[in-house]
mmCIF file of C-alpha atoms in Angstrom:
data_model
loop_
_atom_site.group_PDB
_atom_site.id
_atom_site.type_symbol
_atom_site.label_atom_id
_atom_site.label_comp_id
_atom_site.label_asym_id
_atom_site.label_seq_id
_atom_site.Cartn_x
_atom_site.Cartn_y
_atom_site.Cartn_z
ATOM 1 C CA ARG A 125 -37.611 74.626 124.377
ATOM 2 C CA LEU A 126 -38.509 74.982 120.687
ATOM 3 C CA ALA A 127 -36.833 78.380 120.617
ATOM 4 C CA ILE A 128 -33.494 76.905 121.669
ATOM 5 C CA ALA A 129 -33.835 74.121 119.093
ATOM 6 C CA TRP A 130 -34.462 76.683 116.347
ATOM 7 C CA LEU A 131 -31.408 78.649 117.479
ATOM 8 C CA CYS A 132 -29.170 75.591 117.425
ATOM 9 C CA VAL A 133 -30.407 74.357 114.008
ATOM 10 C CA ALA A 134 -30.232 77.747 112.356
ATOM 11 C CA THR A 135 -26.776 78.643 113.580
ATOM 12 C CA ALA A 136 -25.420 75.182 112.854
ATOM 13 C CA THR A 137 -26.843 75.347 109.302
ATOM 14 C CA ALA A 138 -25.289 78.723 108.674
ATOM 15 C CA PHE A 139 -21.878 77.607 109.858
ATOM 16 C CA ALA A 140 -21.876 74.540 107.645
ATOM 17 C CA ASP A 141 -21.016 76.554 104.498
ATOM 18 C CA GLY A 142 -18.358 78.872 105.907
ATOM 19 C CA GLU A 143 -15.082 78.739 107.673
ATOM 20 C CA PRO A 144 -15.526 78.255 111.404
ATOM 21 C CA GLU A 145 -14.674 81.249 113.489
ATOM 22 C CA VAL A 146 -13.555 80.489 117.010
ATOM 23 C CA ASP A 147 -14.790 83.731 118.497
ATOM 24 C CA VAL A 148 -18.308 83.272 117.081
ATOM 25 C CA ASP A 149 -18.372 79.629 118.107
ATOM 26 C CA ALA A 150 -17.439 80.584 121.649
ATOM 27 C CA ALA A 151 -20.028 83.347 121.678
ATOM 28 C CA LEU A 152 -22.748 80.946 120.533
ATOM 29 C CA VAL A 153 -21.810 78.498 123.259
ATOM 30 C CA ARG A 154 -22.281 81.266 125.795
ATOM 31 C CA VAL A 155 -25.561 82.293 124.131
ATOM 32 C CA ARG A 156 -26.922 78.765 124.419
ATOM 33 C CA ALA A 157 -25.865 78.681 128.057
ATOM 34 C CA HIS A 158 -27.744 81.936 128.711
ATOM 35 C CA PHE A 159 -30.853 80.536 126.980
ATOM 36 C CA ALA A 160 -30.671 77.350 129.050
ATOM 37 C CA LYS A 161 -30.529 79.423 132.262
ATOM 38 C CA GLY A 162 -33.389 81.677 131.184
ATOM 39 C CA GLU A 163 -31.028 84.668 130.926
ATOM 40 C CA ILE A 164 -32.572 85.903 127.673
ATOM 41 C CA GLU A 165 -31.526 89.541 128.006
ATOM 42 C CA ALA A 166 -27.895 88.518 128.546
ATOM 43 C CA ALA A 167 -28.077 86.257 125.487
ATOM 44 C CA LYS A 168 -29.533 89.112 123.425
ATOM 45 C CA GLN A 169 -26.796 91.550 124.429
ATOM 46 C CA LEU A 170 -24.107 89.000 123.593
ATOM 47 C CA LEU A 171 -25.727 88.322 120.199
ATOM 48 C CA LEU A 172 -25.932 92.040 119.433
ATOM 49 C CA ALA A 173 -22.260 92.510 120.240
ATOM 50 C CA THR A 174 -21.271 89.485 118.147
ATOM 51 C CA TYR A 175 -23.424 90.542 115.198
ATOM 52 C CA ALA A 176 -22.054 94.086 115.306
ATOM 53 C CA SER A 177 -18.525 92.736 114.867
ATOM 54 C CA THR A 178 -19.241 89.903 112.398
ATOM 55 C CA LYS A 179 -22.468 90.817 110.526
ATOM 56 C CA ARG A 180 -23.225 87.107 110.208
ATOM 57 C CA ALA A 181 -26.758 86.595 108.936
ATOM 58 C CA ASP A 182 -27.313 83.463 111.006
ATOM 59 C CA LEU A 183 -27.140 85.602 114.135
ATOM 60 C CA LEU A 184 -30.248 87.467 112.993
ATOM 61 C CA PHE A 185 -32.331 84.344 113.572
ATOM 62 C CA ALA A 186 -30.861 83.970 117.048
ATOM 63 C CA LEU A 187 -31.646 87.617 117.793
ATOM 64 C CA GLY A 188 -35.219 86.981 116.676
ATOM 65 C CA GLN A 189 -35.426 84.104 119.112
ATOM 66 C CA ALA A 190 -34.139 86.282 121.942
ATOM 67 C CA GLU A 191 -36.695 89.015 121.218
ATOM 68 C CA TYR A 192 -39.448 86.384 120.936
ATOM 69 C CA ASN A 193 -38.622 84.966 124.348
ATOM 70 C CA LEU A 194 -38.576 88.479 125.809
ATOM 71 C CA GLY A 195 -42.097 89.064 124.465
ATOM 72 C CA HIS A 196 -40.927 91.621 121.870
ATOM 73 C CA TYR A 197 -42.775 89.981 118.986
ATOM 74 C CA LYS A 198 -42.573 92.864 116.501
ATOM 75 C CA GLN A 199 -38.797 93.140 116.927
ATOM 76 C CA ALA A 200 -38.547 89.356 116.595
ATOM 77 C CA ILE A 201 -40.426 89.465 113.273
ATOM 78 C CA ASP A 202 -38.056 92.167 112.015
ATOM 79 C CA TYR A 203 -35.029 89.986 112.762
ATOM 80 C CA TYR A 204 -36.640 86.911 111.174
ATOM 81 C CA GLU A 205 -37.428 88.864 108.011
ATOM 82 C CA GLN A 206 -33.871 90.203 107.840
ATOM 83 C CA PHE A 207 -32.681 86.634 108.222
ATOM 84 C CA LEU A 208 -34.924 85.476 105.346
ATOM 85 C CA ALA A 209 -33.624 88.323 103.201
ATOM 86 C CA SER A 210 -30.147 86.781 103.472
ATOM 87 C CA ASN A 211 -31.366 83.706 101.490
ATOM 88 C CA PRO A 212 -30.658 81.014 104.098
ATOM 89 C CA GLU A 213 -30.917 77.290 103.445
ATOM 90 C CA THR A 214 -34.315 75.619 103.025
ATOM 91 C CA ASP A 215 -34.512 74.152 106.550
ATOM 92 C CA ALA A 216 -33.604 77.461 108.130
ATOM 93 C CA THR A 217 -36.138 79.263 105.913
ATOM 94 C CA SER A 218 -38.904 76.929 107.083
ATOM 95 C CA LEU A 219 -38.009 77.543 110.712
ATOM 96 C CA ALA A 220 -37.969 81.298 110.188
ATOM 97 C CA HIS A 221 -41.437 81.243 108.595
ATOM 98 C CA GLN A 222 -42.760 79.175 111.499
ATOM 99 C CA ALA A 223 -41.244 81.628 113.952
ATOM 100 C CA ILE A 224 -42.814 84.586 112.126
ATOM 101 C CA GLY A 225 -46.219 82.898 112.201
ATOM 102 C CA SER A 226 -45.940 82.215 115.905
ATOM 103 C CA ALA A 227 -44.839 85.789 116.655
ATOM 104 C CA ARG A 228 -47.701 87.263 114.603
ATOM 105 C CA ALA A 229 -50.173 85.013 116.401
ATOM 106 C CA ARG A 230 -48.882 86.352 119.693
ATOM 107 C CA LEU A 231 -49.192 89.944 118.425
ATOM 108 C CA ASP A 232 -52.793 89.383 117.296
ATOM 109 C CA ALA A 233 -53.840 87.628 120.494
ATOM 110 C CA PRO A 234 -56.122 89.787 122.652
ATOM 111 C CA VAL A 235 -54.569 91.143 125.771
ATOM 112 C CA VAL A 236 -56.291 89.576 128.744
ATOM 113 C CA GLU A 237 -56.366 91.896 131.699
ATOM 114 C CA PRO A 238 -55.780 90.073 134.960
ATOM 115 C CA ARG A 239 -58.841 89.852 137.090
ATOM 116 C CA PRO A 240 -58.705 91.987 140.175
ATOM 117 C CA PRO A 241 -58.626 89.994 143.370
ATOM 118 C CA PRO A 242 -62.035 89.559 144.952
ATOM 119 C CA PRO A 243 -62.795 91.949 147.776
ATOM 120 C CA PRO A 244 -62.228 90.481 151.196
ATOM 121 C CA SER A 245 -65.351 89.113 152.750
ATOM 122 C CA PRO A 246 -66.645 91.287 155.562
ATOM 123 C CA ARG A 247 -65.685 90.024 158.970
ATOM 124 C CA GLN A 248 -68.712 89.026 160.919
ATOM 125 C CA PRO A 249 -68.815 90.311 164.481
ATOM 126 C CA PRO A 250 -68.283 87.481 166.938
ATOM 127 C CA GLN A 251 -71.303 86.090 168.679
ATOM 128 C CA ARG A 252 -71.378 86.443 172.441
ATOM 129 C CA ALA A 253 -73.166 84.147 174.836
ATOM 130 C CA ARG A 254 -73.405 83.615 178.596
ATOM 131 C CA ASP A 255 -71.165 80.918 179.948
ATOM 132 C CA TRP A 256 -71.936 78.723 182.937
ATOM 133 C CA ASP A 257 -68.712 77.214 184.213
ATOM 134 C CA GLY A 258 -67.779 74.874 187.021
ATOM 135 C CA PHE A 259 -66.962 77.704 189.420
ATOM 136 C CA ASN A 260 -70.505 79.046 189.096
ATOM 137 C CA THR A 261 -71.823 75.585 189.852
ATOM 138 C CA ALA A 262 -69.664 75.342 192.988
ATOM 139 C CA LEU A 263 -70.819 78.773 194.189
ATOM 140 C CA VAL A 264 -74.499 77.990 193.736
ATOM 141 C CA ILE A 265 -74.356 74.501 195.246
ATOM 142 C CA GLY A 266 -72.111 75.576 198.105
ATOM 143 C CA GLY A 267 -74.148 78.718 198.769
ATOM 144 C CA GLY A 268 -77.375 76.739 198.728
ATOM 145 C CA ALA A 269 -75.995 74.225 201.206
ATOM 146 C CA VAL A 270 -74.804 77.012 203.511
ATOM 147 C CA ALA A 271 -78.186 78.768 203.284
ATOM 148 C CA ILE A 272 -80.004 75.523 204.135
ATOM 149 C CA ALA A 273 -77.700 74.926 207.083
ATOM 150 C CA GLY A 274 -78.307 78.465 208.318
ATOM 151 C CA GLY A 275 -82.027 78.003 207.942
ATOM 152 C CA GLY A 276 -81.864 74.774 209.901
ATOM 153 C CA LEU A 277 -79.901 76.467 212.698
ATOM 154 C CA PHE A 278 -82.434 79.308 212.788
ATOM 155 C CA ALA A 279 -85.318 76.823 212.996
ATOM 156 C CA ALA A 280 -83.613 74.874 215.791
ATOM 157 C CA GLY A 281 -83.008 78.043 217.757
ATOM 158 C CA PHE A 282 -86.574 79.158 217.248
ATOM 159 C CA ARG A 283 -87.932 75.854 218.565
ATOM 160 C CA ALA A 284 -85.612 76.003 221.578
ATOM 161 C CA GLY A 285 -87.051 79.397 222.487
ATOM 162 C CA ASP A 286 -90.549 77.924 222.664
ATOM 163 C CA ASP A 287 -89.537 75.423 225.319
ATOM 164 C CA ARG A 288 -90.886 76.880 228.590
ATOM 165 C CA SER A 289 -90.189 73.862 230.806
ATOM 166 C CA GLY A 290 -88.014 74.046 233.917
ATOM 167 C CA SER A 291 -87.197 77.023 236.059
ATOM 168 C CA LEU A 292 -87.183 80.643 234.964
ATOM 169 C CA THR A 293 -83.406 80.639 235.005
ATOM 170 C CA ASP A 294 -83.280 77.634 232.699
ATOM 171 C CA TYR A 295 -85.786 79.276 230.407
ATOM 172 C CA ASP A 296 -83.751 82.485 230.262
ATOM 173 C CA ARG A 297 -80.656 80.496 229.347
ATOM 174 C CA ARG A 298 -82.497 78.572 226.645
ATOM 175 C CA LEU A 299 -83.965 81.798 225.284
ATOM 176 C CA GLU A 300 -80.520 83.411 225.178
ATOM 177 C CA ARG A 301 -79.057 80.396 223.353
ATOM 178 C CA SER A 302 -82.093 80.383 221.062
ATOM 179 C CA LEU A 303 -81.557 84.012 220.072
ATOM 180 C CA LEU A 304 -77.871 83.370 219.447
ATOM 181 C CA ALA A 305 -78.692 80.336 217.318
ATOM 182 C CA GLN A 306 -81.294 82.265 215.361
ATOM 183 C CA ARG A 307 -78.902 85.151 214.726
ATOM 184 C CA ALA A 308 -76.155 82.753 213.690
ATOM 185 C CA GLY A 309 -78.582 80.904 211.435
ATOM 186 C CA VAL A 310 -79.657 84.144 209.783
ATOM 187 C CA ALA A 311 -76.010 85.175 209.258
ATOM 188 C CA ILE A 312 -75.055 81.783 207.847
ATOM 189 C CA ALA A 313 -78.114 81.669 205.573
ATOM 190 C CA ALA A 314 -77.332 85.206 204.372
ATOM 191 C CA GLY A 315 -73.791 84.115 203.549
ATOM 192 C CA GLY A 316 -75.139 81.212 201.526
ATOM 193 C CA VAL A 317 -77.517 83.515 199.665
ATOM 194 C CA VAL A 318 -74.575 85.822 198.881
ATOM 195 C CA LEU A 319 -72.607 82.904 197.432
ATOM 196 C CA VAL A 320 -75.565 81.915 195.245
ATOM 197 C CA GLY A 321 -75.927 85.541 194.161
ATOM 198 C CA ILE A 322 -72.251 85.743 193.207
ATOM 199 C CA GLY A 323 -72.608 82.641 191.045
ATOM 200 C CA LEU A 324 -75.688 84.029 189.311
ATOM 201 C CA LEU A 325 -74.021 87.422 188.876
ATOM 202 C CA ARG A 326 -70.978 85.838 187.255
ATOM 203 C CA TRP A 327 -73.232 83.945 184.882
ATOM 204 C CA SER A 328 -75.165 87.083 183.897
ATOM 205 C CA VAL A 329 -72.045 89.222 183.392
ATOM 206 C CA ARG A 330 -69.504 86.777 182.013
ATOM 207 C CA ARG A 331 -69.575 86.259 178.242
ATOM 208 C CA ILE A 332 -67.677 84.121 175.751
ATOM 209 C CA GLU A 333 -67.069 85.114 172.154
ATOM 210 C CA ILE A 334 -68.019 82.512 169.557
ATOM 211 C CA THR A 335 -66.224 83.190 166.260
ATOM 212 C CA PRO A 336 -66.181 81.038 163.107
ATOM 213 C CA SER A 337 -62.973 79.088 162.628
ATOM 214 C CA PRO A 338 -61.570 78.119 159.192
ATOM 215 C CA PRO A 339 -63.253 75.042 157.727
ATOM 216 C CA THR A 340 -61.285 71.834 157.914
ATOM 217 C CA SER A 341 -60.782 69.694 154.837
ATOM 218 C CA SER A 342 -61.893 66.534 156.629
ATOM 219 C CA ALA A 343 -65.101 67.704 158.197
ATOM 220 C CA GLY A 344 -65.988 70.335 155.623
ATOM 221 C CA THR A 345 -67.859 72.321 158.228
ATOM 222 C CA ILE A 346 -67.243 75.542 160.060
ATOM 223 C CA GLY A 347 -66.244 75.098 163.658
ATOM 224 C CA LEU A 348 -66.592 77.513 166.534
ATOM 225 C CA ALA A 349 -63.840 79.054 168.602
ATOM 226 C CA ALA A 350 -64.730 80.336 172.046
ATOM 227 C CA ARG A 351 -62.893 82.832 174.197
ATOM 228 C CA GLY A 352 -63.863 83.909 177.680
ATOM 229 C CA ARG A 353 -64.764 87.584 178.113
ATOM 230 C CA TRP A 354 -65.946 89.667 181.012
#
């Protein structure tokens, strides 16, 4: 980052004219390491402690950089101006003026309030529709077949009862079998009608919910998700 480059150039320039101090050199190495890791507050605290014990003017520029990276632009300008007041070398002076200009630009920039998140879209109630499934089909077809068979048995029994040929005993037997066949036919046909009715009742009562599903990137359309409901 430009801030780290300014720190390195300024401190290196300041050290060029004086006797090297091991403690300050070691502190600056740690400061650069904190900057590289993004640990700006730790770098600032280390710089403050080092400056308090050494009063080296070159550390003022580094403190300005720390405050700048923390977003404390006014405090950064104060440190830069203190650094300039110490009459640093020409290159360091140019960097300090650039840093002051950048910090003032940040101070004068309008504060942009973050936009509130959009309100969640209202959830549409799921659509419900009747559902005709395979079981309904089996009930209706099976019930219809049973009802037809019962009707056929009833018709056969009815025709047998009209046969008056033979003796009276034979006729009585045919009539008895005819009544039994008719009753059985009626019962069977009624059972078939009940099966058909159950199928139709299931269709009229059973519902499925149709809810929009998230759009897919490939199709770009909204699909439908269905769930069975009673």
